[in-house]
XYZ file of C-alpha atoms in Angstrom:
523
model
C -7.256 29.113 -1.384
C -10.531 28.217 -0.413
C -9.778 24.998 1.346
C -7.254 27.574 3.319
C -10.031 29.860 4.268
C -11.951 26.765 5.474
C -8.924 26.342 8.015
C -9.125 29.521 9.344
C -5.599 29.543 9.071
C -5.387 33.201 7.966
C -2.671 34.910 6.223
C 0.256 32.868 5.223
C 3.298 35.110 6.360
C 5.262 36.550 2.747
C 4.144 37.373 -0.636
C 3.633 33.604 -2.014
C 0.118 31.718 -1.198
C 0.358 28.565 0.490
C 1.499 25.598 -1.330
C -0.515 22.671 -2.262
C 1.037 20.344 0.423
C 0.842 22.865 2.962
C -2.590 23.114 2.532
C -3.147 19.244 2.374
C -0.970 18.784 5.467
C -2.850 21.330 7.978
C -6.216 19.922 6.380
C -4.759 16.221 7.147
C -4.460 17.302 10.722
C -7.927 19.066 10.905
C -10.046 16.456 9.384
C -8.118 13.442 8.773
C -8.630 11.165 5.669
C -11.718 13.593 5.631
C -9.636 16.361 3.668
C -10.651 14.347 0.606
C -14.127 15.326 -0.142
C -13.270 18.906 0.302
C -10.643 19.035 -2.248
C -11.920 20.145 -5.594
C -10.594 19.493 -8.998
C -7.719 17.041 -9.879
C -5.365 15.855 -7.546
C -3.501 12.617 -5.687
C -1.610 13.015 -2.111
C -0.132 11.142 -0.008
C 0.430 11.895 3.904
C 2.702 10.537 6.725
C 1.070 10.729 10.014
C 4.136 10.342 12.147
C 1.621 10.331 15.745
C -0.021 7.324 14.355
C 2.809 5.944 11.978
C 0.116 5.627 9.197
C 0.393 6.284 5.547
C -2.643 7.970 3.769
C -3.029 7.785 -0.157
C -6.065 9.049 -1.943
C -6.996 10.324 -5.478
C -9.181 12.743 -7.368
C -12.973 12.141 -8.096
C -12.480 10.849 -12.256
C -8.693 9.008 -11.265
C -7.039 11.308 -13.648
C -4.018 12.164 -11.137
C -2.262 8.790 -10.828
C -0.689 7.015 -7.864
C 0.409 3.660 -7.695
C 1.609 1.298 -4.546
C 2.988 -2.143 -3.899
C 4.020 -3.694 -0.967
C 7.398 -4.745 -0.100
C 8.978 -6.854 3.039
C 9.877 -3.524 4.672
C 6.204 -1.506 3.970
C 4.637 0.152 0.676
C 6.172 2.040 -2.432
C 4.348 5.017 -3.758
C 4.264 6.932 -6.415
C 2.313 9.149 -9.295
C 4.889 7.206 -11.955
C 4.963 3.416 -12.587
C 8.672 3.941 -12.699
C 9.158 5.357 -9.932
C 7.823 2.252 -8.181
C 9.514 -0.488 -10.083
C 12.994 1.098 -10.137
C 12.830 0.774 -6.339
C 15.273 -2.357 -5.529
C 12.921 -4.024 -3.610
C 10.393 -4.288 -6.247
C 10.381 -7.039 -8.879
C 8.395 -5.873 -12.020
C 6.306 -8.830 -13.186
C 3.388 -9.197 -15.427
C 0.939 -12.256 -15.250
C -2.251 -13.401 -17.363
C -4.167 -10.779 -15.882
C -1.536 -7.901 -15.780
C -1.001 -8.657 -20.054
C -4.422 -8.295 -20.786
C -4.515 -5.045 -19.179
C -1.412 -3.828 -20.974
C -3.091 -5.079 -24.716
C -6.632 -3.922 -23.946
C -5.755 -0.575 -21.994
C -8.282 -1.876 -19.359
C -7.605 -2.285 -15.980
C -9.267 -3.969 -12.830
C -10.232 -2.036 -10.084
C -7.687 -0.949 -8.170
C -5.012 -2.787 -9.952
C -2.233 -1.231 -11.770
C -0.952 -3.276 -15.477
C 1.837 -5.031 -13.534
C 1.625 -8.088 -10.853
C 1.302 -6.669 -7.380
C 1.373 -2.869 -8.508
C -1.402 -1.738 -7.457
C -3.445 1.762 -8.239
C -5.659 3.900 -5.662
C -8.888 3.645 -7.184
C -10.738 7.184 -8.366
C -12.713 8.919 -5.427
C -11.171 6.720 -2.364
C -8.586 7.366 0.301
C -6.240 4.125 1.608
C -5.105 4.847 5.026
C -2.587 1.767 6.088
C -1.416 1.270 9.134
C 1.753 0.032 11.507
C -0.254 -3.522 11.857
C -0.094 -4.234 8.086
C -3.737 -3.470 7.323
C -5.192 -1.090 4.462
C -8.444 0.518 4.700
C -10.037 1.805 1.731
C -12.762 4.950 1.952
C -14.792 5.570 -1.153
C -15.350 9.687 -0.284
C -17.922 10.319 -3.189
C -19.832 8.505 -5.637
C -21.979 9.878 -8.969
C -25.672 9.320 -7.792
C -29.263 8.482 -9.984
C -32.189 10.577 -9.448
C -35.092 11.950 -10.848
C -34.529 15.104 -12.666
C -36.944 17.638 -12.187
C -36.017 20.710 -13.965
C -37.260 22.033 -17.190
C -35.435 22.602 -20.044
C -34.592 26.392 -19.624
C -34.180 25.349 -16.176
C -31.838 23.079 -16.504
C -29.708 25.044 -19.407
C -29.413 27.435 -17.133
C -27.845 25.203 -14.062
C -25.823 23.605 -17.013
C -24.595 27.184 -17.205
C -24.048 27.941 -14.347
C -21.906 24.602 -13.158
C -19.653 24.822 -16.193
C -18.732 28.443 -15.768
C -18.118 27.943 -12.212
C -15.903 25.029 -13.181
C -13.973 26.922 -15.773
C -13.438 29.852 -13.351
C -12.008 27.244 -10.762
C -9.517 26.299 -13.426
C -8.179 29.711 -14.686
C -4.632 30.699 -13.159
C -4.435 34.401 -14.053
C -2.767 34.927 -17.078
C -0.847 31.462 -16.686
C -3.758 29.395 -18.156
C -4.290 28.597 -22.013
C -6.665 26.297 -23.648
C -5.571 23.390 -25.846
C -7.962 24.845 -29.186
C -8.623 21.983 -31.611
C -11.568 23.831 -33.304
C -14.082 21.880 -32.289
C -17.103 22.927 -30.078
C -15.670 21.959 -26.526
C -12.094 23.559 -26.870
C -13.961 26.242 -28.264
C -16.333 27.104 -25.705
C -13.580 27.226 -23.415
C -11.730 29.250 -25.174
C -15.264 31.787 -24.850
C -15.764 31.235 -21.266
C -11.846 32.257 -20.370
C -12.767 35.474 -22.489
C -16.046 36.418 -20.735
C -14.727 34.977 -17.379
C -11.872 37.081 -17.348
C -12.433 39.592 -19.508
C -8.986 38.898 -21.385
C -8.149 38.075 -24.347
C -7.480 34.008 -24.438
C -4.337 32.566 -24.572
C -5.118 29.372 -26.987
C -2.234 26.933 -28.380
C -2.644 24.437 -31.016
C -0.627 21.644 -33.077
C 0.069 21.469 -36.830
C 2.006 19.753 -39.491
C 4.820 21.341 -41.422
C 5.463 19.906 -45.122
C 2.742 16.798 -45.043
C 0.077 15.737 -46.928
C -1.961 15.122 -43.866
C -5.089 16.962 -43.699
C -6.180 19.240 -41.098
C -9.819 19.420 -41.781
C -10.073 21.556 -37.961
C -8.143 24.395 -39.461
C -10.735 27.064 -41.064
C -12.256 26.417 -37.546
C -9.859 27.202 -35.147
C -9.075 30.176 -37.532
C -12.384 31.422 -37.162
C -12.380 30.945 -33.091
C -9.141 33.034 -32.972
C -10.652 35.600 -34.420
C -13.450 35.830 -33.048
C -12.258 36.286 -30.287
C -8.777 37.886 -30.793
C -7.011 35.146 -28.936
C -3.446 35.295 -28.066
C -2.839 32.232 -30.513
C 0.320 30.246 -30.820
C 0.400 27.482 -33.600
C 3.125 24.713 -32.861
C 4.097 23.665 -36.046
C 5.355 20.138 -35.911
C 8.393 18.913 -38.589
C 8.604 15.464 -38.931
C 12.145 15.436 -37.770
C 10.627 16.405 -34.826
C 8.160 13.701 -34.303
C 11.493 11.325 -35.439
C 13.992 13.082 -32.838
C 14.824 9.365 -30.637
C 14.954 12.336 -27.870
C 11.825 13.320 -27.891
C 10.478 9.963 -28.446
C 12.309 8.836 -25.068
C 10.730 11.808 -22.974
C 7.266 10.656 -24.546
C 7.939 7.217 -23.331
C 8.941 7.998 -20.215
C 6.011 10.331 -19.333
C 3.508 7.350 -20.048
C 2.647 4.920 -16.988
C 1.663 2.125 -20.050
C 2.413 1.529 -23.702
C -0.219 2.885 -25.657
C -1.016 2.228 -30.009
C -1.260 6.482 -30.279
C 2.298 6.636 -31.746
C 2.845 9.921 -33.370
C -0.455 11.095 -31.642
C 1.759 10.799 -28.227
C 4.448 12.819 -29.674
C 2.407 15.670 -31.018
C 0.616 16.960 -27.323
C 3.510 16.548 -25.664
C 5.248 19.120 -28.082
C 2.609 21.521 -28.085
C 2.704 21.377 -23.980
C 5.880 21.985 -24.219
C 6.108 25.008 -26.341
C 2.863 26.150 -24.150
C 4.961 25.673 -20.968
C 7.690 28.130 -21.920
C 4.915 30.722 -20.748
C 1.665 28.856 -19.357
C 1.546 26.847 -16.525
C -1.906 25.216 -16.950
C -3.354 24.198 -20.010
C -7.694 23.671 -20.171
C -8.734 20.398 -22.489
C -12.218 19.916 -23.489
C -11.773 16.317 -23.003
C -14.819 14.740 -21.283
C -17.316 17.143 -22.935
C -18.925 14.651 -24.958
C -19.493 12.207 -22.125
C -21.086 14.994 -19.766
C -23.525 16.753 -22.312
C -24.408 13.893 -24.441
C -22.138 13.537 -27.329
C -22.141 9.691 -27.307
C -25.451 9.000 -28.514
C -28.958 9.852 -29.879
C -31.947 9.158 -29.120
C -31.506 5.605 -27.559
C -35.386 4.516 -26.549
C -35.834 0.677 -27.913
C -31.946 0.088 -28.482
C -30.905 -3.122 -27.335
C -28.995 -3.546 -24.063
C -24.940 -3.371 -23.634
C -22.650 -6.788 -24.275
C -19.178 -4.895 -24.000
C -17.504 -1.476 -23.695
C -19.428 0.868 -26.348
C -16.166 1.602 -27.837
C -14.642 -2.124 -27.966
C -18.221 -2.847 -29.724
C -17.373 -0.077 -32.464
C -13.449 -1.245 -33.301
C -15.187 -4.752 -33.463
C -17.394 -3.655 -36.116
C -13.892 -1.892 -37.844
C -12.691 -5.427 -37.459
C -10.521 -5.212 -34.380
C -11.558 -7.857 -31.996
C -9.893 -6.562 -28.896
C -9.400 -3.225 -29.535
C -7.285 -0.633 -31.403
C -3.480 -2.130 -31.192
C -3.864 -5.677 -30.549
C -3.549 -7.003 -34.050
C -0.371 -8.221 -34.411
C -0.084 -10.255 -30.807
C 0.041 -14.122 -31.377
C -3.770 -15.761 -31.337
C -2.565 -18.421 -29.718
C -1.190 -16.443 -26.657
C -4.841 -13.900 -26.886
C -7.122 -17.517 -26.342
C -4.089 -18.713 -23.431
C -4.710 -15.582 -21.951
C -8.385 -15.475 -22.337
C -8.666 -12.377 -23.433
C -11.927 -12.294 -24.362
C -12.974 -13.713 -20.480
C -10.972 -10.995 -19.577
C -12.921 -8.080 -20.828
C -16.372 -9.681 -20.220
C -14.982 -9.637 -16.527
C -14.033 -6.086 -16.307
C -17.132 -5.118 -18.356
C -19.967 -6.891 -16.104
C -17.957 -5.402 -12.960
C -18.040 -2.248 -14.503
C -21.482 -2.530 -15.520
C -22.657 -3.909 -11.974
C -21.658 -0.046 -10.816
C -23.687 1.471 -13.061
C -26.161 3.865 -10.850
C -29.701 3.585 -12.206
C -32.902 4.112 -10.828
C -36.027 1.385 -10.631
C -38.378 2.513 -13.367
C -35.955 3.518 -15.758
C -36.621 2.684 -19.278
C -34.502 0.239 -21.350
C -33.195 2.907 -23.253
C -32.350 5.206 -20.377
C -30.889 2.695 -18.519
C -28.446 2.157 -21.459
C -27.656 6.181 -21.480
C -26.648 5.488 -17.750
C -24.662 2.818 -18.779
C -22.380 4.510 -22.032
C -22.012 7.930 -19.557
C -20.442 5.652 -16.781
C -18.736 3.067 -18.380
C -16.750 6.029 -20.324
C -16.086 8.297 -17.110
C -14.623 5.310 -15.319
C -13.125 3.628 -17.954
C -12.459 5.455 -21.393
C -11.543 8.958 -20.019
C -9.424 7.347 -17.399
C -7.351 6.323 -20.465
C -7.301 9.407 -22.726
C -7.533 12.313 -19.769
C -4.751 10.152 -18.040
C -2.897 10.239 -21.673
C -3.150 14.050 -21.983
C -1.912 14.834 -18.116
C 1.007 12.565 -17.946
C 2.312 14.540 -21.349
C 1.490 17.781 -20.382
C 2.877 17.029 -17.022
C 5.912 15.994 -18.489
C 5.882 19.095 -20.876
C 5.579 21.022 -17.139
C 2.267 22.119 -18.076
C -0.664 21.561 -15.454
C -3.870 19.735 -17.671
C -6.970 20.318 -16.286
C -10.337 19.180 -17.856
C -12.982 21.703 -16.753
C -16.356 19.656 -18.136
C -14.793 16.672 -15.977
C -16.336 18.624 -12.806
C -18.117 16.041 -10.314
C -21.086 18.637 -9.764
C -21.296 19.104 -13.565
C -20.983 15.304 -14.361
C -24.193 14.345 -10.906
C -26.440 17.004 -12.939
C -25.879 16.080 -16.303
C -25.929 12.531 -16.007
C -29.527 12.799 -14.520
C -31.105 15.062 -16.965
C -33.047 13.035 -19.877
C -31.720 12.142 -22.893
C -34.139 13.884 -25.220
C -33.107 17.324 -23.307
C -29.616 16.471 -24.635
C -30.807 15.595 -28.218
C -33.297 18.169 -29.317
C -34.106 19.299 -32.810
C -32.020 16.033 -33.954
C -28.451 17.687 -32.567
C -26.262 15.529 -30.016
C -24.955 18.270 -26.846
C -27.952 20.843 -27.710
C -27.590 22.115 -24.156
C -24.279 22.977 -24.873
C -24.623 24.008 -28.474
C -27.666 26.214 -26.996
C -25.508 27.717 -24.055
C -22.494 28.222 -26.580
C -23.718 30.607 -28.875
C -22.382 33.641 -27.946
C -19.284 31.840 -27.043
C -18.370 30.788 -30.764
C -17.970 31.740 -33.729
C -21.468 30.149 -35.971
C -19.248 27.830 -38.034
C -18.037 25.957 -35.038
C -21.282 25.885 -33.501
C -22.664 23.050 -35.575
C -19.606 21.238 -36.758
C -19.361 18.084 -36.603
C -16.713 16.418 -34.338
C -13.349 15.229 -35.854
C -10.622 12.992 -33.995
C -7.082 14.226 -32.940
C -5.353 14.546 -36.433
C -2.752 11.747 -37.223
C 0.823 12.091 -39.017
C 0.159 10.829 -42.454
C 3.053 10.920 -43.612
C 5.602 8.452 -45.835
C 9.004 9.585 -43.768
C 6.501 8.669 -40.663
C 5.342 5.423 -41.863
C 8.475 4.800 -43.753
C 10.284 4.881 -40.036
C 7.927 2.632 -38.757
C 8.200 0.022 -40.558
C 12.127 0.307 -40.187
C 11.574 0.122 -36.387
C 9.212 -3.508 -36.982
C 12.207 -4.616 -39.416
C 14.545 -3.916 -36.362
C 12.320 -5.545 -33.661
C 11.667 -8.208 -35.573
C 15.468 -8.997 -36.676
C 16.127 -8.544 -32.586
C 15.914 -12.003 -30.717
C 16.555 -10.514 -27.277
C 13.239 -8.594 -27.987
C 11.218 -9.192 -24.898
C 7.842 -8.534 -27.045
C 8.708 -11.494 -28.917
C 7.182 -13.823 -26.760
C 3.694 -12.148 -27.386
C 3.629 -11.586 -31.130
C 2.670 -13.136 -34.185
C 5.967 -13.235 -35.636
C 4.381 -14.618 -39.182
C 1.987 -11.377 -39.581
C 4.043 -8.567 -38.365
C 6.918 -9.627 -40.944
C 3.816 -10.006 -43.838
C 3.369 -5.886 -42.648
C 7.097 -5.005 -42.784
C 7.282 -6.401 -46.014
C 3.867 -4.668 -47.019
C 3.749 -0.933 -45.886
C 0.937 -0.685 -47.416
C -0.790 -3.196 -44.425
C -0.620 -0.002 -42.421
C -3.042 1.971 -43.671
C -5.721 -0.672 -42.636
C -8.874 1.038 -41.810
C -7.123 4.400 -41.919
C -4.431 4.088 -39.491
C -5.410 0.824 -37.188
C -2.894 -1.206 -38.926
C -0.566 1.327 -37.967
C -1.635 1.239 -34.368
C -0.942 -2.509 -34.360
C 2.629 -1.626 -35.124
C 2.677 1.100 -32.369
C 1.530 -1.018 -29.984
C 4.375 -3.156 -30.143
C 7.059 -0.957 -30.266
C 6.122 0.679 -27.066
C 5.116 -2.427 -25.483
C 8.475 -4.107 -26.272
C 10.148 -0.176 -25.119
C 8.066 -0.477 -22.250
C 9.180 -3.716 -21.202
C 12.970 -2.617 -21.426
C 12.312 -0.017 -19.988
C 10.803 -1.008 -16.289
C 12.356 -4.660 -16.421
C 9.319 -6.389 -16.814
C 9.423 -10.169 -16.766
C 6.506 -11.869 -18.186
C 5.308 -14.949 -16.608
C 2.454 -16.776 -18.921
C-alpha cells in the first residue's frame, strides 16, 4: 500500500487493493530495477520488459523468498521452485563435485543453486538480462559497520521502536497468527500483535498425540495463552499422520533440497496447514537470536573463527561435516573434498564480513557469528519454514529478520546485549510487559523431535528398503557397510540424541530427491 502511495497512482477502481504484481509492474515502469530497494519485507519478482525485451529477477534483503534460473539454448528458466526449473524439457538436472557438497552440507556458493548450472539470485540483488545474452547483477542494499553511539536506554528504546514497527508491517488484520513455541521470541510476538492491535492473538502451535516425547515448551506456551487470552489452536499431531506417504510427498515436494529434519519437516507443515484453513500469514520468531544477541556471551579474548560457528559445534558432537552426513561413503567425502569445500565457502563468506578498523578481536568475532548466520544459517532454516508454510498456503513472515532492525542491532556492543550475565537483555528488558514472567527468563529449547518407536521403527524399514533397492540412485554416495550396521541396530539412531537419526533422514530424502527431479550425478 505504501509503495502504491509512492506512485501516486491513487485509488485502484473496486473494492480489492492492488495486487502485489500490479504494484511491482507500475513501480518497474517508474523506477526500473530501482523498485527493489523500496520494497520492504520478503519477496522475489520477476519482470518482462517487452520495450526493451529484458528479463528482470531480484530477491528480498535476507534471500528467504527463493528464485532460481538456468540458461537454456533458447534464453533463461525461472522459477521460486527447483522443480519447476528442472521439469522444463530443455533442462538437464545434473549435479557435479561442487553441486554434491552443497546438497550434503546444506551450504551453497554464492549465487549458485545445489544443481550444475541452476543457478540462484543472490539475497539483496536484482539480475536484469538482456536480448544480447548478457546478465547484470545490482547488489541494492548491503548491512553496514559503524560506530554506535547510543546509550543503553537509548538504544532499548530504538530497539523498540524498529521491532514494533516491523511487527506492525507484518500484521494482516485478523488473517495473521503467530507460530507460539513458548519461548521468548514467539512470545513477544505474540505480545506485540496484542498491544499492536489491540486484539486478542491468534497463536497456533504443534503437539504430539500418544508419545513419549517430551514437550518441555508446554507449561510455557500455556502460560503465554493465558496471559494474554489468545485465540489458541493446538495441532495435535498422530503419528499416522507424520507416517501418511501423502503427506510425506507434499513435504517433499515443498522443499527446493533434501534436508536431515525428517519428522521435524512434517510437523510445520501440518500445523500451517491447519493454520491456513483460517490465517493467511503466519509470524515466526526465527532470526531473533541472531539480531539481539542470542548466539553468544561475552566474547572479548575468544579466539578467532576457523569454520561456520555451527559446523564447529556438530564437530565437537562428533559430526565432521555437519548434521546428516554420516552415513555417505568416506571415500566419496575426501574425492569430493569436502572439507576444501567448506573452508572455501567459509573464507568467502568470512571475506564479507563488515567490520570496522579498530575493532577488537572479540568484536570483530561478534561481527563475524551475526553475519555468517544471516547469510548462511537462516537462509537454511527461514527458507525451511516458508517453503512449508507456503505449501500449507500460509504466508511466513519473520518480523525480527527486518533489514533496519538487523543495521542497528548488529552495531550496538556486545556487552549492551549481555548485561547482568543474560544473552538478548535488550529484548528480555523490552519484553516484560509482553510476557508472561516464566517465559521471560527461560532458557531456549530446539524444535521438539518425534521420539517415538512406530517413528523410528518406520525408519529403519525405509533404510532396509533403500538399501535392498539397487536402482537406488543414493547408492552411489553411501557407505553401504555402515548404514546396513544401523538397520540392523536401531538403537545406532539415537546417537547423540537424534543425529544418528538425521544421518538416516538425510538419505532418504536425498535418494527421494534425486528421483524426484532426475538428477544425474556426475563424480
Amino acid at each position: 500500500a505504501a509503495l502504491w502511495d509512492a506512485l501516486g497512482a491513487g485509488r485502484r477502481p473496486g473494492p480489492q487493493p492492488p495486487s502485489a504484481a500490479e504494484v511491482i509492474a507500475r513501480a518497474h515502469l517508474r523506477w526500473g530495477t530501482g523498485l527493489a530497494e523500496r520494497l520492504e519485507g520478503l519477496c522475489s519478482f520477476a519482470v518482462w520488459d517487452t520495450r526493451s525485451g529484458d528479463l528482470v529477477l531480484g530477491r528480498d534483503r535476507f534471500g528467504v523468498r527463493p528464485l532460481s534460473w538456468t540458461r537454456t539454448p533458447g534464453g533463461v528458466v525461472f522459477a521460486s521452485d527447483v522443480a519447476v526449473v528442472t521439469a522444463h524439457p530443455m533442462v538437464t538436472p545434473e549435479a557435479d563435485a561442487d553441486a554434491l557438497c552443497a546438497l550434503l552440507t546444506l551450504m551453497r556458493q554464492d549465487g549458485r543453486g545445489a544443481l550444475s548450472g541452476v543457478n540462484e539470485v543472490p539475497p539483496a540483488t536484482v539480475l536484469r538480462f538482456t536480448p544480447d545474452g548478457a546478465v547484470r547483477a545490482r547488489a541494492y542494499w548491503s548491512l553496514e559497520a559503524h560506530e554506535h553511539v547510543l546509550d543503553a536506554d537509548a538504544t532499548a528504546k530504538e530497539a523498540d521502536r524498529l521491532l514494533r514497527a516491523s511487527v506492525a508491517a507484518d500484521i494482516e488484520d485478523d488473517d495473521t497468527a503467530v507460530l507460539l513455541s513458548g519461548g521468548l521470541d514467539s512470545s513477544v510476538l505474540a505480545g506485540l500483535v496484542a498491544t499492536g492491535t489491540g486484539r486478542r492473538p491468534v497463536t497456533g502451535t504443534v503437539s504430539f498425540a500418544r508419545t513419549t516425547s517430551r514437550i518441555p515448551d508446554r507449561p510455557f506456551i500455556e502460560d503465554v495463552v493465558r496471559f494474554w487470552d489468545c485465540d489458541h489452536e493446538d495441532v495435535v499431531v498422530d503419528i499416522d499422520q507424520v507416517l501418511d506417504p501423502a503427506t510425506r510427498e507434499e513435504v517433499l515436494a515443498a522443499k527446493d533440497y533434501p534436508t536431515p529434519w525428517g519428522d521435524k519437516n512434517v510437523t510445520p507443515y501440518l500445523l500451517s496447514r491447519s493454520l491456513a484453513a483460517h490465517c493467511a500469514v503466519g509470524l515466526s520468531g526465527e532470526a531473533a537470536d541472531t539480531m539481539f544477541g542470542g548466539l553468544y556471551g561475552d566474547l572479548e579474548g575468544v579466539p578467532e573463527l576457523t569454520t561456520f560457528p555451527w559446523l564447529e559445534q556438530a564437530r565437537r558432537f562428533g559430526v565432521a561435516h555437519g548434521i546428516g552426513t554420516g552415513l555417505f561413503h568416506p571415500d566419496l567425502l575426501r574425492v569430493l573434498d569436502v572439507d576444501g569445500y567448506l573452508e572455501r565457502v567459509f573464507r568467502t563468506a568470512l571475506d564479507r564480513v563488515p567490520v570496522l578498523p579498530d575493532d577488537s578481536p572479540g568484536r570483530r568475532t561478534v561481527r563475524q557469528i551475526d553475519h555468517l548466520t544471516v547469510t548462511r544459517l537462516l537462509e537454511q532454516t527461514m527458507l525451511h519454514t516458508e517453503r512449508l508454510g507456503a505449501a500449507a498456503g500460509v504466508q511466513m513472515r519473520f518480523p525480527f529478520a527486518d533489514h533496519a532492525l538487523y543495521t542497528f542491532m548488529y552495531n550496538v556492543p556486545v556487552a549492551m546485549k549481555f548485561t547482568g550475565g543474560r544473552t538478548k537483555s535488550i529484548l528480555r528488558d523490552l519484553a516484560r510487559d509482553l510476557v508472561p514472567p516464566s517465559v521471560l527468563e527461560r532458557r531456549k529449547s530446539t524444535f521438539p523431535a518425534l521420539y517415538d518407536d512406530r517413528y523410528k521403527a518406520f525408519v529403519t524399514r525405509r533404510l532396509r528398503d533403500l538399501l535392498d533397492d539397487p536402482s537406488a540412485p543414493v547408492h552411489a554416495v553411501t557407505d553401504l557397510d555402515a548404514a546396513a550396521r544401523v538397520a540392523d541396530d536401531p538403537r545406532l539412531l539415537d546417537r547423540g540424541g537424534w543425529f544418528g537419526r538425521a544421518d538416516v533422514e538425510m538419505l532418504l530424502q536425498l535418494d527421494a530427491w534425486l528421483r524426484r527431479h532426475r538428477v544425474r550425478l556426475r563424480i
